[in-house]
Short mmCIF file of C-alpha atoms in Angstrom, two decimals:
data_model
loop_
_atom_site.label_atom_id
_atom_site.label_comp_id
_atom_site.label_asym_id
_atom_site.label_seq_id
_atom_site.Cartn_x
_atom_site.Cartn_y
_atom_site.Cartn_z
CA TRP A 1 -7.96 10.10 -26.04
CA ILE A 2 -6.49 10.64 -22.70
CA ARG A 3 -9.32 11.28 -19.81
CA ILE A 4 -9.89 11.51 -15.84
CA PHE A 5 -12.77 11.66 -14.18
CA MET A 6 -13.36 13.70 -10.50
CA ILE A 7 -16.25 11.64 -9.38
CA GLN A 8 -18.00 11.75 -5.34
CA ARG A 9 -16.38 8.73 -3.93
CA VAL A 10 -19.32 6.03 -3.26
CA ARG A 11 -17.83 2.69 -1.36
CA ASP A 12 -19.93 0.35 -3.28
CA LYS A 13 -19.25 1.27 -6.70
CA MET A 14 -15.89 1.51 -8.27
CA ASP A 15 -16.96 4.01 -11.39
CA LYS A 16 -14.54 2.69 -14.22
CA ILE A 17 -13.57 4.91 -17.84
CA LYS A 18 -15.08 3.06 -20.82
CA GLY A 19 -13.91 2.51 -23.42
CA ASP A 20 -9.71 1.50 -24.22
CA THR A 21 -9.36 1.98 -20.34
CA PHE A 22 -6.80 -0.15 -18.75
CA VAL A 23 -6.38 1.06 -16.04
CA ASP A 24 -8.45 3.20 -13.23
CA ALA A 25 -6.94 4.40 -10.15
CA TYR A 26 -9.07 5.31 -7.41
CA LEU A 27 -8.18 7.74 -4.28
CA ILE A 28 -9.11 5.27 -1.43
CA GLY A 29 -7.92 7.41 1.65
CA SER A 30 -6.63 5.92 4.84
CA ILE A 31 -5.78 2.20 5.38
CA LYS A 32 -4.87 1.56 8.75
CA SER A 33 -1.57 0.96 9.52
CA LEU A 34 1.31 0.02 12.28
CA ASN A 35 4.81 0.45 11.74
CA ILE A 36 6.48 -1.99 13.78
CA ARG A 37 10.16 -2.11 14.88
CA VAL A 38 11.47 -5.51 15.85
CA ASP A 39 14.98 -6.56 17.44
CA GLN A 40 14.90 -10.38 15.36
CA ARG A 41 16.66 -11.71 18.51
CA ASP A 42 14.24 -10.83 20.92
CA LYS A 43 12.30 -14.04 20.96
CA LYS A 44 9.22 -11.85 22.78
CA SER A 45 8.33 -9.39 20.37
CA LEU A 46 8.65 -12.21 17.92
CA ASN A 47 6.62 -14.21 19.58
CA ILE A 48 2.88 -11.44 20.13
CA ILE A 49 3.96 -10.71 16.50
CA GLN A 50 3.31 -14.56 15.63
CA LYS A 51 0.21 -14.59 18.69
CA HIS A 52 -1.58 -11.97 18.14
CA ILE A 53 -1.15 -11.53 13.89
CA GLY A 54 -0.49 -14.92 13.06
CA ILE A 55 2.02 -14.43 10.61
CA GLU A 56 6.16 -14.68 10.16
CA LEU A 57 7.76 -11.92 9.29
CA PRO A 58 7.74 -11.56 5.22
CA SER A 59 11.33 -11.46 3.52
CA VAL A 60 13.33 -8.77 1.96
CA GLN A 61 10.29 -6.84 -0.57
CA LYS A 62 8.04 -8.87 0.32
CA ALA A 63 4.32 -9.08 1.71
CA ILE A 64 2.13 -11.31 3.59
CA GLU A 65 -1.88 -11.68 3.59
CA ARG A 66 -3.70 -13.58 6.59
CA ASN A 67 -7.40 -12.86 8.66
CA SER A 68 -7.17 -9.26 6.22
CA LEU A 69 -4.27 -8.97 7.64
CA THR A 70 -1.29 -7.67 5.29
CA LEU A 71 2.48 -7.69 7.19
CA CYS A 72 5.03 -5.82 4.67
CA TRP A 73 9.00 -5.54 4.63
CA VAL A 74 10.01 -2.70 4.83
CA SER A 75 13.89 -3.34 6.37
CA ASN A 76 15.44 -6.44 8.41
CA ASP A 77 14.64 -4.54 11.38
CA GLU A 78 11.14 -2.67 10.29
CA TYR A 79 7.83 -4.05 9.61
CA LEU A 80 4.41 -2.05 8.18
CA LEU A 81 0.92 -3.83 8.99
CA LEU A 82 -1.13 -3.27 7.15
CA SER A 83 -5.46 -3.97 8.03
CA GLU A 84 -8.26 -2.47 5.27
CA LYS A 85 -11.13 -4.55 7.35
CA LYS A 86 -12.40 -2.73 10.90
CA GLU A 87 -12.99 -5.00 12.94
CA ASN A 88 -9.16 -5.88 12.97
CA GLU A 89 -8.88 -2.62 15.19
CA ARG A 90 -9.63 -4.13 18.10
CA LEU A 91 -6.60 -6.78 17.45
CA LEU A 92 -4.29 -3.87 16.28
CA SER A 93 -4.94 -2.06 19.69
CA GLU A 94 -4.51 -4.98 21.65
CA PHE A 95 -1.50 -5.74 19.77
CA GLN A 96 0.58 -2.69 19.63
CA LYS A 97 -0.17 -2.12 23.43
CA GLN A 98 1.58 -5.77 23.92
CA MET A 99 4.21 -4.97 20.76
CA ASN A 100 5.25 -1.44 23.09
CA LEU A 101 5.76 -3.39 26.38
CA THR A 102 8.34 -5.57 24.60
CA THR A 103 12.14 -3.81 22.59
CA GLY A 104 9.82 -4.09 19.98
CA LEU A 105 7.63 -0.73 19.18
CA ALA A 106 4.18 -0.08 16.74
CA GLU A 107 3.29 2.49 16.35
CA ASP A 108 0.14 4.28 14.71
CA THR A 109 0.78 5.68 11.34
CA THR A 110 -3.09 5.41 9.79
CA ASP A 111 -3.34 9.51 9.54
CA LEU A 112 0.38 9.88 7.77
CA ARG A 113 -0.37 8.11 4.55
CA SER A 114 -2.83 7.80 1.67
CA TRP A 115 -3.49 5.15 -0.16
CA PHE A 116 -4.41 4.82 -4.07
CA LEU A 117 -5.47 1.61 -5.26
CA ILE A 118 -4.92 1.03 -9.65
CA ARG A 119 -6.23 -1.69 -11.23
CA GLY A 120 -5.79 -2.84 -14.60
CA ASP A 121 -4.21 -4.71 -17.46
CA ARG A 122 -0.69 -2.24 -16.83
CA VAL A 123 -0.89 -1.46 -13.69
CA GLN A 124 3.25 -1.84 -13.80
CA ASP A 125 3.14 0.57 -17.20
CA VAL A 126 1.81 3.28 -14.20
CA LEU A 127 4.55 3.25 -12.15
CA ARG A 128 7.37 2.88 -14.38
CA LYS A 129 6.96 5.99 -16.10
CA GLY A 130 7.91 6.95 -12.46
CA VAL A 131 9.86 4.22 -10.19
CA PRO A 132 13.76 4.17 -10.24
CA ILE A 133 12.63 0.21 -10.44
CA ASP A 134 13.05 -2.70 -12.90
CA LEU A 135 9.37 -3.88 -12.11
CA SER A 136 9.52 -6.12 -14.55
CA LYS A 137 12.41 -8.29 -12.41
CA LEU A 138 10.10 -8.74 -9.82
CA ASP A 139 8.13 -12.36 -9.03
CA LEU A 140 4.19 -10.64 -9.49
CA SER A 141 2.81 -14.58 -8.30
CA GLU A 142 3.88 -13.41 -5.42
CA LYS A 143 3.01 -10.47 -2.90
CA ASN A 144 5.61 -7.78 -3.25
CA PHE A 145 6.06 -4.69 -0.85
CA LEU A 146 8.21 -2.13 -2.22
CA ARG A 147 9.29 1.86 -0.61
CA THR A 148 11.01 3.86 -2.97
CA ARG A 149 10.75 6.98 -5.24
CA LEU A 150 7.97 8.20 -7.72
CA GLY A 151 8.58 11.43 -9.43
CA GLU A 152 10.17 13.64 -6.23
CA ILE A 153 8.72 11.52 -3.88
CA GLN A 154 9.05 9.10 -1.03
CA ILE A 155 5.65 6.02 -1.88
CA ASN A 156 5.17 2.74 -0.54
CA ILE A 157 4.20 -0.42 -3.43
CA LEU A 158 1.94 -3.36 -2.72
CA PHE A 159 1.71 -5.06 -5.55
CA LYS A 160 -1.30 -7.47 -4.84
CA SER A 161 -1.70 -9.31 -8.52
CA LEU A 162 -0.89 -8.94 -11.55
CA ASP A 163 -3.79 -6.61 -12.03
CA GLU A 164 -3.85 -4.46 -8.36
CA ILE A 165 -1.71 -2.22 -7.07
CA LEU A 166 -1.92 -0.25 -3.82
CA VAL A 167 0.67 2.14 -3.46
CA SER A 168 0.71 4.93 -0.18
CA VAL A 169 2.00 8.38 0.07
CA LEU A 170 2.70 11.20 2.51
CA ARG A 171 -1.00 13.13 3.31
CA SER A 172 0.57 16.16 2.25
CA HIS A 173 1.85 14.40 -1.03
CA THR A 174 -1.50 13.77 -2.05
CA ASP A 175 -2.00 16.04 -4.92
CA TYR A 176 1.47 15.61 -5.68
CA MET A 177 0.65 12.28 -7.14
CA ILE A 178 -3.17 12.94 -8.48
CA GLU A 179 -1.16 15.98 -10.72
CA TRP A 180 1.62 12.70 -11.43
CA PHE A 181 -1.52 10.44 -12.71
CA GLU A 182 -2.82 13.25 -14.96
CA VAL A 183 0.77 14.22 -16.31
CA CYS A 184 1.72 10.14 -16.79
CA THR A 185 -2.05 10.31 -18.53
CA ASN A 186 -0.66 12.64 -21.53
CA CYS A 187 1.34 9.89 -22.07
CA GLY A 188 -0.78 7.27 -23.01
CA THR A 189 -2.28 5.66 -19.92
CA GLU A 190 -6.12 6.47 -18.97
CA ILE A 191 -5.95 6.42 -15.26
CA ASN A 192 -10.24 7.66 -13.21
CA PHE A 193 -9.66 8.98 -10.04
CA ASP A 194 -12.62 7.50 -7.59
CA LEU A 195 -12.06 10.76 -4.43
#
């Protein structure tokens, strides 16, 4: 039936519920993130992004990944740069310094958010229960990034593939998100939390 497992987090192992589980969710904590503001007419800022990050600015609701860095569109002048690898910290620090010498801005937002990894055949079904967006209209052959609401809170959603999604919430909403997943499972979705 419906079960939620709270387990000690083990980095090298992601425990999966046995049986007919379609979705697993893991609380992965923080992901290094920089919030970037840039005027697209400012060639100096754009050159710094290209030189340090090596990624062109993504289009509306898209994300581009390269060299373990993901640049996500938030608005016409705001982007979110994510790094899941510790090796990128020096690069990001230098990028932040250079960007802040221009009319652009790069602000470290790592400590503001908690991230969840959701995997499985029915990842979209889990989100459909709480987001006001028709997810079937997204082209999931590409990476998509959305800032929307889930229940009563603002969330970020990064569609990494058809069966893998990263969701972030403000740290103060981490417990709300876990509770929301628990309620969501009462409607038929099994979720495994790796805390």
